[in-house]
């Protein structure tokens, strides 16, 4: 039962075997889909256009997001977050803000260090950055 089955062709991969097994079925489905699309091309095209127009109308005229409604929904969603998660969420937000500030400081310090001579304002900026 646990004996390894010998394989004749060592260069055949599992994908090639799957293709060999499923290819006849996929050809049949492909042929059926092509026939269906050939028979009902105008209907399919009209349905696609209707869906595009309906999507446009819904997006820009019917389902207009209201800014105050979005703010209220966001507040409700944040209130729904348990206390432990909201603390972790604020800590994560604080970390991302600090990381952004650090990246900004790093680029500014690298710009100042790359200069041949440093002005007084640059040296004052470096001192503040070190603090």
PDB file of C-alpha atoms in Angstrom:
ATOM      1  CA  UNK A   1       0.000   0.000   0.000  1.00  0.00           C
ATOM      2  CA  UNK A   2       2.822   2.429   0.804  1.00  0.00           C
ATOM      3  CA  UNK A   3       4.988   1.280  -2.031  1.00  0.00           C
ATOM      4  CA  UNK A   4       6.217   3.948  -4.409  1.00  0.00           C
ATOM      5  CA  UNK A   5       4.680   3.689  -7.864  1.00  0.00           C
ATOM      6  CA  UNK A   6       7.350   3.766 -10.538  1.00  0.00           C
ATOM      7  CA  UNK A   7       6.963   6.548 -13.057  1.00  0.00           C
ATOM      8  CA  UNK A   8       8.116   6.133 -16.636  1.00  0.00           C
ATOM      9  CA  UNK A   9       8.814   9.738 -17.607  1.00  0.00           C
ATOM     10  CA  UNK A  10      10.720  11.682 -14.934  1.00  0.00           C
ATOM     11  CA  UNK A  11      10.372  15.048 -16.682  1.00  0.00           C
ATOM     12  CA  UNK A  12       6.560  15.104 -16.531  1.00  0.00           C
ATOM     13  CA  UNK A  13       5.219  17.490 -13.911  1.00  0.00           C
ATOM     14  CA  UNK A  14       1.972  17.381 -11.992  1.00  0.00           C
ATOM     15  CA  UNK A  15       0.662  20.329 -14.024  1.00  0.00           C
ATOM     16  CA  UNK A  16       1.238  18.450 -17.258  1.00  0.00           C
ATOM     17  CA  UNK A  17      -0.592  15.451 -15.860  1.00  0.00           C
ATOM     18  CA  UNK A  18      -3.513  17.622 -14.741  1.00  0.00           C
ATOM     19  CA  UNK A  19      -3.610  19.217 -18.167  1.00  0.00           C
ATOM     20  CA  UNK A  20      -3.650  15.799 -19.826  1.00  0.00           C
ATOM     21  CA  UNK A  21      -6.504  14.695 -17.562  1.00  0.00           C
ATOM     22  CA  UNK A  22      -8.655  17.830 -17.715  1.00  0.00           C
ATOM     23  CA  UNK A  23      -7.954  19.070 -21.244  1.00  0.00           C
ATOM     24  CA  UNK A  24     -10.749  17.101 -22.955  1.00  0.00           C
ATOM     25  CA  UNK A  25     -13.290  18.399 -20.444  1.00  0.00           C
ATOM     26  CA  UNK A  26     -12.066  21.967 -20.780  1.00  0.00           C
ATOM     27  CA  UNK A  27     -12.227  21.763 -24.568  1.00  0.00           C
ATOM     28  CA  UNK A  28     -15.853  20.631 -24.327  1.00  0.00           C
ATOM     29  CA  UNK A  29     -16.794  23.449 -21.934  1.00  0.00           C
ATOM     30  CA  UNK A  30     -14.916  25.958 -24.077  1.00  0.00           C
ATOM     31  CA  UNK A  31     -16.794  24.791 -27.163  1.00  0.00           C
ATOM     32  CA  UNK A  32     -20.141  25.033 -25.397  1.00  0.00           C
ATOM     33  CA  UNK A  33     -19.395  28.536 -24.104  1.00  0.00           C
ATOM     34  CA  UNK A  34     -18.250  29.679 -27.534  1.00  0.00           C
ATOM     35  CA  UNK A  35     -21.396  28.273 -29.122  1.00  0.00           C
ATOM     36  CA  UNK A  36     -23.562  29.975 -26.502  1.00  0.00           C
ATOM     37  CA  UNK A  37     -21.821  33.301 -27.072  1.00  0.00           C
ATOM     38  CA  UNK A  38     -22.087  32.963 -30.844  1.00  0.00           C
ATOM     39  CA  UNK A  39     -25.821  32.211 -30.664  1.00  0.00           C
ATOM     40  CA  UNK A  40     -26.666  34.974 -28.192  1.00  0.00           C
ATOM     41  CA  UNK A  41     -24.030  37.628 -28.966  1.00  0.00           C
ATOM     42  CA  UNK A  42     -26.483  40.547 -29.244  1.00  0.00           C
ATOM     43  CA  UNK A  43     -28.253  39.655 -26.001  1.00  0.00           C
ATOM     44  CA  UNK A  44     -24.966  39.314 -24.105  1.00  0.00           C
ATOM     45  CA  UNK A  45     -23.748  42.647 -25.483  1.00  0.00           C
ATOM     46  CA  UNK A  46     -27.007  44.398 -24.517  1.00  0.00           C
ATOM     47  CA  UNK A  47     -26.886  42.914 -21.010  1.00  0.00           C
ATOM     48  CA  UNK A  48     -23.307  44.140 -20.589  1.00  0.00           C
ATOM     49  CA  UNK A  49     -24.301  47.652 -21.675  1.00  0.00           C
ATOM     50  CA  UNK A  50     -27.305  47.614 -19.338  1.00  0.00           C
ATOM     51  CA  UNK A  51     -25.098  46.578 -16.435  1.00  0.00           C
ATOM     52  CA  UNK A  52     -22.615  49.359 -17.180  1.00  0.00           C
ATOM     53  CA  UNK A  53     -25.353  51.994 -17.379  1.00  0.00           C
ATOM     54  CA  UNK A  54     -27.055  50.676 -14.233  1.00  0.00           C
ATOM     55  CA  UNK A  55     -23.746  50.715 -12.377  1.00  0.00           C
ATOM     56  CA  UNK A  56     -23.110  54.301 -13.507  1.00  0.00           C
ATOM     57  CA  UNK A  57     -26.564  55.439 -12.408  1.00  0.00           C
ATOM     58  CA  UNK A  58     -26.325  53.695  -9.052  1.00  0.00           C
ATOM     59  CA  UNK A  59     -22.846  55.016  -8.374  1.00  0.00           C
ATOM     60  CA  UNK A  60     -23.363  58.661  -9.201  1.00  0.00           C
ATOM     61  CA  UNK A  61     -27.063  59.323  -8.640  1.00  0.00           C
ATOM     62  CA  UNK A  62     -28.734  56.797  -6.351  1.00  0.00           C
ATOM     63  CA  UNK A  63     -26.114  55.723  -3.822  1.00  0.00           C
ATOM     64  CA  UNK A  64     -24.499  59.066  -3.046  1.00  0.00           C
ATOM     65  CA  UNK A  65     -22.366  58.853   0.066  1.00  0.00           C
ATOM     66  CA  UNK A  66     -23.047  61.664   2.501  1.00  0.00           C
ATOM     67  CA  UNK A  67     -20.007  62.962   4.407  1.00  0.00           C
ATOM     68  CA  UNK A  68     -21.830  63.313   7.726  1.00  0.00           C
ATOM     69  CA  UNK A  69     -23.299  59.861   7.273  1.00  0.00           C
ATOM     70  CA  UNK A  70     -19.840  58.422   6.647  1.00  0.00           C
ATOM     71  CA  UNK A  71     -18.455  60.106   9.755  1.00  0.00           C
ATOM     72  CA  UNK A  72     -21.300  58.742  11.873  1.00  0.00           C
ATOM     73  CA  UNK A  73     -20.824  55.255  10.449  1.00  0.00           C
ATOM     74  CA  UNK A  74     -17.100  55.399  11.172  1.00  0.00           C
ATOM     75  CA  UNK A  75     -17.768  56.486  14.759  1.00  0.00           C
ATOM     76  CA  UNK A  76     -20.261  53.650  15.187  1.00  0.00           C
ATOM     77  CA  UNK A  77     -17.768  51.156  13.813  1.00  0.00           C
ATOM     78  CA  UNK A  78     -15.030  52.426  16.119  1.00  0.00           C
ATOM     79  CA  UNK A  79     -17.366  52.219  19.112  1.00  0.00           C
ATOM     80  CA  UNK A  80     -18.156  48.644  18.158  1.00  0.00           C
ATOM     81  CA  UNK A  81     -14.473  47.742  18.561  1.00  0.00           C
ATOM     82  CA  UNK A  82     -13.826  46.250  22.016  1.00  0.00           C
ATOM     83  CA  UNK A  83     -11.766  48.292  24.478  1.00  0.00           C
ATOM     84  CA  UNK A  84      -8.648  46.162  24.199  1.00  0.00           C
ATOM     85  CA  UNK A  85      -8.635  46.394  20.427  1.00  0.00           C
ATOM     86  CA  UNK A  86      -9.235  50.137  20.364  1.00  0.00           C
ATOM     87  CA  UNK A  87      -6.193  50.610  22.605  1.00  0.00           C
ATOM     88  CA  UNK A  88      -4.135  48.428  20.310  1.00  0.00           C
ATOM     89  CA  UNK A  89      -5.524  50.251  17.309  1.00  0.00           C
ATOM     90  CA  UNK A  90      -4.511  53.631  18.717  1.00  0.00           C
ATOM     91  CA  UNK A  91      -1.077  52.248  19.617  1.00  0.00           C
ATOM     92  CA  UNK A  92      -0.670  50.970  16.060  1.00  0.00           C
ATOM     93  CA  UNK A  93      -1.752  54.330  14.693  1.00  0.00           C
ATOM     94  CA  UNK A  94       0.753  56.063  16.997  1.00  0.00           C
ATOM     95  CA  UNK A  95       3.517  53.749  15.804  1.00  0.00           C
ATOM     96  CA  UNK A  96       2.773  54.447  12.142  1.00  0.00           C
ATOM     97  CA  UNK A  97       2.812  58.203  12.773  1.00  0.00           C
ATOM     98  CA  UNK A  98       6.119  57.928  14.609  1.00  0.00           C
ATOM     99  CA  UNK A  99       7.585  55.777  11.831  1.00  0.00           C
ATOM    100  CA  UNK A 100       6.538  58.370   9.240  1.00  0.00           C
ATOM    101  CA  UNK A 101       8.164  61.138  11.297  1.00  0.00           C
ATOM    102  CA  UNK A 102      11.336  59.069  11.662  1.00  0.00           C
ATOM    103  CA  UNK A 103      11.501  58.470   7.908  1.00  0.00           C
ATOM    104  CA  UNK A 104      11.040  62.192   7.284  1.00  0.00           C
ATOM    105  CA  UNK A 105      13.784  63.027   9.795  1.00  0.00           C
ATOM    106  CA  UNK A 106      16.110  60.471   8.226  1.00  0.00           C
ATOM    107  CA  UNK A 107      15.728  61.879   4.729  1.00  0.00           C
ATOM    108  CA  UNK A 108      16.222  65.445   5.989  1.00  0.00           C
ATOM    109  CA  UNK A 109      19.330  64.465   7.990  1.00  0.00           C
ATOM    110  CA  UNK A 110      20.784  62.611   5.013  1.00  0.00           C
ATOM    111  CA  UNK A 111      20.188  65.688   2.847  1.00  0.00           C
ATOM    112  CA  UNK A 112      21.959  67.927   5.362  1.00  0.00           C
ATOM    113  CA  UNK A 113      24.892  65.545   5.820  1.00  0.00           C
ATOM    114  CA  UNK A 114      25.358  65.259   2.058  1.00  0.00           C
ATOM    115  CA  UNK A 115      26.063  69.015   1.840  1.00  0.00           C
ATOM    116  CA  UNK A 116      29.637  70.283   1.823  1.00  0.00           C
ATOM    117  CA  UNK A 117      28.993  73.056   4.350  1.00  0.00           C
ATOM    118  CA  UNK A 118      26.193  73.217   6.884  1.00  0.00           C
ATOM    119  CA  UNK A 119      24.396  76.477   7.624  1.00  0.00           C
ATOM    120  CA  UNK A 120      23.319  77.627  11.089  1.00  0.00           C
ATOM    121  CA  UNK A 121      19.690  76.710  10.450  1.00  0.00           C
ATOM    122  CA  UNK A 122      20.736  73.221   9.366  1.00  0.00           C
ATOM    123  CA  UNK A 123      22.870  72.753  12.479  1.00  0.00           C
ATOM    124  CA  UNK A 124      19.979  73.937  14.654  1.00  0.00           C
ATOM    125  CA  UNK A 125      17.697  71.479  12.869  1.00  0.00           C
ATOM    126  CA  UNK A 126      20.202  68.667  13.498  1.00  0.00           C
ATOM    127  CA  UNK A 127      20.357  69.521  17.186  1.00  0.00           C
ATOM    128  CA  UNK A 128      16.566  69.413  17.449  1.00  0.00           C
ATOM    129  CA  UNK A 129      16.493  66.149  15.522  1.00  0.00           C
ATOM    130  CA  UNK A 130      18.980  64.575  17.904  1.00  0.00           C
ATOM    131  CA  UNK A 131      16.810  65.588  20.858  1.00  0.00           C
TER     132      UNK A 131
END
